[in-house]
Amino acid sequence: MGSLRRLRVLAVVLVLIAAACSESPANAQRPPPGVCAALGSPLIGHDGHIMACSGKNLVAFERNGSTAWIAPLGHTCKEDISPVAEGEEIYLVAEDKVIKITPKKLHTADPPSEVFFSYNSTPGRSEEIIGLATSGVYSSLLVTIRNRGLFSFSLRTGLQWSAGPMLAYFDCRLGCKTNISGCYFISAPVVDQWEETVYLSNTEGKLYSLYIRSG
């Protein structure tokens, strides 16, 4: 019920900001600076803040709809991909990058946002970041890249492993069967923190279950 109430507050915030941005200057309410761009898919943080990206900013709202803080990103975020949180840090997709935001660095000498991962696509191929998730058990970030695969990054040391949609089991092809060259993951990874398993699907409608247990 608490999460539902917070989402209702966010819906009110979205309506108010949209109205303020569309009104004439004489009658407009003043929205938070830099928030007249559309707000993206939201995240409810561990501290109760409701967060959504807007253009080149990540905006956090209090439960009553007031603005808690705004973190500049330096890059235009992808509004259809929700940010994810791990501990005190937030990760989101902006252009061809994953940006890490540390809110406690706001109003300090350290920049609150930095590029965690940047991807240069192969010329002539449609390769973009289409989803991400965190695995708290291993302090890792999982990133799905179109036409490439699933990549796991340690939040401290970098790339850990990667996996593609093509599987072979005793000479039997699994996962991709009809169009191998055009088969790839199309969903954001979904992590079951208790079972230490990640789920995602491919272009042929196959659902994958990957165990990420160590040792």
Short mmCIF file of C-alpha atoms in Angstrom, two decimals:
data_model
loop_
_atom_site.label_atom_id
_atom_site.label_comp_id
_atom_site.label_asym_id
_atom_site.label_seq_id
_atom_site.Cartn_x
_atom_site.Cartn_y
_atom_site.Cartn_z
CA MET A 1 0.00 0.00 0.00
CA GLY A 2 2.89 2.38 0.75
CA SER A 3 4.32 1.95 -2.75
CA LEU A 4 0.87 2.50 -4.27
CA ARG A 5 0.46 5.78 -2.38
CA ARG A 6 3.87 6.94 -3.56
CA LEU A 7 2.99 6.16 -7.16
CA ARG A 8 -0.22 8.16 -6.78
CA VAL A 9 1.84 11.11 -5.59
CA LEU A 10 4.12 10.73 -8.60
CA ALA A 11 1.11 10.71 -10.93
CA VAL A 12 -0.01 14.02 -9.42
CA VAL A 13 3.50 15.43 -9.85
CA LEU A 14 3.57 14.37 -13.50
CA VAL A 15 0.24 16.09 -14.16
CA LEU A 16 1.25 19.29 -12.40
CA ILE A 17 4.58 19.54 -14.21
CA ALA A 18 2.99 18.80 -17.58
CA ALA A 19 0.41 21.52 -16.95
CA ALA A 20 3.04 24.02 -15.86
CA CYS A 21 5.16 23.34 -18.93
CA SER A 22 2.22 23.70 -21.32
CA GLU A 23 0.66 26.87 -19.89
CA SER A 24 1.42 30.32 -21.22
CA PRO A 25 4.27 32.17 -19.43
CA ALA A 26 1.81 34.60 -17.81
CA ASN A 27 -0.20 31.88 -16.09
CA ALA A 28 2.36 29.10 -15.71
CA GLN A 29 3.37 27.65 -12.39
CA ARG A 30 7.10 27.40 -12.07
CA PRO A 31 8.27 23.76 -12.39
CA PRO A 32 11.62 22.61 -11.02
CA PRO A 33 14.53 23.90 -13.16
CA GLY A 34 15.25 21.61 -16.11
CA VAL A 35 12.12 19.49 -15.65
CA CYS A 36 9.99 20.71 -18.56
CA ALA A 37 11.27 17.74 -20.54
CA ALA A 38 9.09 14.65 -20.17
CA LEU A 39 9.68 12.59 -17.06
CA GLY A 40 10.84 9.04 -17.65
CA SER A 41 9.94 5.73 -16.02
CA PRO A 42 10.12 6.14 -12.23
CA LEU A 43 12.06 4.46 -9.45
CA ILE A 44 11.16 4.43 -5.75
CA GLY A 45 14.45 4.66 -3.88
CA HIS A 46 15.40 2.98 -0.62
CA ASP A 47 14.93 6.33 1.14
CA GLY A 48 11.37 6.74 -0.17
CA HIS A 49 12.20 9.34 -2.82
CA ILE A 50 10.44 8.96 -6.17
CA MET A 51 12.97 9.46 -8.96
CA ALA A 52 12.62 9.96 -12.70
CA CYS A 53 14.91 11.33 -15.36
CA SER A 54 14.04 14.45 -17.33
CA GLY A 55 16.24 15.41 -20.25
CA LYS A 56 19.74 15.69 -18.81
CA ASN A 57 18.69 15.56 -15.15
CA LEU A 58 17.61 13.01 -12.58
CA VAL A 59 14.85 14.47 -10.41
CA ALA A 60 13.91 13.16 -6.96
CA PHE A 61 10.54 13.98 -5.39
CA GLU A 62 9.39 13.86 -1.79
CA ARG A 63 6.24 11.89 -0.96
CA ASN A 64 4.23 15.13 -0.92
CA GLY A 65 5.29 15.94 -4.48
CA SER A 66 7.89 18.60 -3.69
CA THR A 67 11.33 18.42 -5.30
CA ALA A 68 13.97 16.81 -3.08
CA TRP A 69 16.96 17.29 -5.37
CA ILE A 70 18.04 17.42 -9.00
CA ALA A 71 21.24 15.74 -10.22
CA PRO A 72 22.72 16.84 -13.58
CA LEU A 73 23.69 13.93 -15.83
CA GLY A 74 25.60 15.59 -18.64
CA HIS A 75 23.85 13.28 -21.11
CA THR A 76 20.25 12.83 -22.27
CA CYS A 77 18.63 9.95 -20.42
CA LYS A 78 16.49 7.22 -21.99
CA GLU A 79 13.08 7.90 -20.53
CA ASP A 80 11.65 4.44 -21.27
CA ILE A 81 14.20 2.66 -19.05
CA SER A 82 13.69 2.98 -15.29
CA PRO A 83 16.70 3.80 -13.13
CA VAL A 84 17.87 1.14 -10.68
CA ALA A 85 19.34 1.55 -7.21
CA GLU A 86 21.95 -0.31 -5.24
CA GLY A 87 22.77 1.01 -1.79
CA GLU A 88 23.18 4.79 -1.94
CA GLU A 89 23.85 4.85 -5.67
CA ILE A 90 21.50 5.06 -8.64
CA TYR A 91 22.19 3.83 -12.17
CA LEU A 92 20.39 4.88 -15.34
CA VAL A 93 20.81 4.75 -19.11
CA ALA A 94 21.69 7.97 -20.93
CA GLU A 95 22.44 7.79 -24.66
CA ASP A 96 24.99 4.95 -25.04
CA LYS A 97 26.12 5.10 -21.43
CA VAL A 98 25.21 3.95 -17.95
CA ILE A 99 25.45 6.85 -15.51
CA LYS A 100 26.07 6.38 -11.79
CA ILE A 101 24.52 9.00 -9.50
CA THR A 102 25.54 9.44 -5.87
CA PRO A 103 23.03 11.85 -4.29
CA LYS A 104 25.10 12.42 -1.14
CA LYS A 105 27.71 14.15 -3.35
CA LEU A 106 25.24 16.89 -4.25
CA HIS A 107 26.39 20.29 -2.98
CA THR A 108 29.92 18.97 -2.43
CA ALA A 109 33.12 19.42 -4.40
CA ASP A 110 32.67 15.98 -5.99
CA PRO A 111 30.42 15.60 -9.06
CA PRO A 112 27.23 13.67 -8.18
CA SER A 113 27.17 11.79 -11.49
CA GLU A 114 29.78 9.92 -13.51
CA VAL A 115 29.91 7.55 -16.46
CA PHE A 116 29.93 3.99 -15.12
CA PHE A 117 29.91 2.24 -18.51
CA SER A 118 30.08 3.50 -22.08
CA TYR A 119 29.35 1.41 -25.16
CA ASN A 120 30.47 2.09 -28.72
CA SER A 121 28.19 0.25 -31.15
CA THR A 122 29.46 -1.60 -34.21
CA PRO A 123 28.97 0.51 -37.37
CA GLY A 124 25.92 -0.64 -39.33
CA ARG A 125 24.39 -2.58 -36.42
CA SER A 126 21.54 -1.62 -34.12
CA GLU A 127 23.24 -1.96 -30.75
CA GLU A 128 21.83 -0.04 -27.82
CA ILE A 129 21.35 -0.53 -24.12
CA ILE A 130 17.78 -1.75 -23.64
CA GLY A 131 17.65 -2.63 -19.95
CA LEU A 132 19.50 -2.97 -16.68
CA ALA A 133 19.10 -4.43 -13.20
CA THR A 134 21.15 -4.82 -10.04
CA SER A 135 22.10 -7.93 -8.11
CA GLY A 136 22.60 -6.96 -4.50
CA VAL A 137 24.02 -10.35 -3.53
CA TYR A 138 27.09 -9.86 -5.73
CA SER A 139 27.08 -6.03 -5.92
CA SER A 140 26.80 -6.19 -9.68
CA LEU A 141 24.96 -4.40 -12.47
CA LEU A 142 23.39 -6.42 -15.30
CA VAL A 143 23.05 -4.69 -18.68
CA THR A 144 21.23 -5.94 -21.80
CA ILE A 145 22.60 -4.66 -25.12
CA ARG A 146 20.62 -5.21 -28.31
CA ASN A 147 22.31 -7.55 -30.80
CA ARG A 148 25.11 -8.29 -28.31
CA GLY A 149 23.97 -9.97 -25.10
CA LEU A 150 23.81 -9.72 -21.33
CA PHE A 151 26.77 -8.19 -19.49
CA SER A 152 27.50 -8.33 -15.76
CA PHE A 153 29.60 -5.58 -14.18
CA SER A 154 30.95 -5.51 -10.66
CA LEU A 155 30.04 -2.17 -9.10
CA ARG A 156 33.66 -1.90 -7.98
CA THR A 157 35.91 -3.71 -10.46
CA GLY A 158 34.24 -3.68 -13.90
CA LEU A 159 33.17 -6.42 -16.32
CA GLN A 160 32.65 -9.86 -14.77
CA TRP A 161 31.06 -11.95 -17.52
CA SER A 162 28.78 -11.84 -20.55
CA ALA A 163 26.24 -14.22 -22.11
CA GLY A 164 24.55 -14.38 -25.49
CA PRO A 165 21.19 -15.84 -26.57
CA MET A 166 22.78 -18.73 -28.49
CA LEU A 167 23.16 -21.91 -26.43
CA ALA A 168 24.43 -25.36 -27.36
CA TYR A 169 23.78 -28.52 -25.38
CA PHE A 170 25.31 -31.76 -26.69
CA ASP A 171 25.23 -30.42 -30.28
CA CYS A 172 21.61 -29.34 -29.82
CA ARG A 173 20.97 -25.68 -30.55
CA LEU A 174 18.90 -23.93 -27.88
CA GLY A 175 17.50 -20.43 -27.58
CA CYS A 176 17.86 -19.25 -31.19
CA LYS A 177 16.65 -21.59 -33.93
CA THR A 178 14.93 -19.78 -36.81
CA ASN A 179 16.98 -16.62 -37.43
CA ILE A 180 20.34 -16.97 -35.74
CA SER A 181 21.86 -13.73 -37.05
CA GLY A 182 18.82 -11.70 -36.00
CA CYS A 183 18.26 -13.36 -32.63
CA TYR A 184 19.09 -11.37 -29.51
CA PHE A 185 17.84 -10.50 -26.04
CA ILE A 186 15.02 -7.95 -26.13
CA SER A 187 14.15 -7.47 -22.46
CA ALA A 188 15.69 -5.91 -19.42
CA PRO A 189 17.14 -8.50 -17.03
CA VAL A 190 14.87 -9.39 -14.10
CA VAL A 191 16.73 -10.61 -11.03
CA ASP A 192 15.35 -12.98 -8.40
CA GLN A 193 17.52 -11.94 -5.46
CA TRP A 194 16.54 -14.95 -3.35
CA GLU A 195 17.20 -17.62 -5.97
CA GLU A 196 20.16 -15.68 -7.44
CA THR A 197 18.69 -16.09 -10.90
CA VAL A 198 18.26 -13.66 -13.78
CA TYR A 199 15.45 -13.93 -16.34
CA LEU A 200 15.23 -12.37 -19.81
CA SER A 201 13.69 -13.12 -23.22
CA ASN A 202 14.83 -13.12 -26.84
CA THR A 203 13.35 -12.15 -30.21
CA GLU A 204 11.99 -15.67 -30.76
CA GLY A 205 9.88 -15.61 -27.60
CA LYS A 206 12.19 -17.83 -25.55
CA LEU A 207 12.55 -17.14 -21.83
CA TYR A 208 16.00 -17.66 -20.29
CA SER A 209 16.79 -18.50 -16.69
CA LEU A 210 20.45 -17.91 -15.82
CA TYR A 211 21.88 -18.92 -12.46
CA ILE A 212 24.41 -16.41 -11.20
CA ARG A 213 25.50 -18.19 -8.05
CA SER A 214 29.21 -18.24 -7.32
CA GLY A 215 31.25 -21.08 -5.99
#
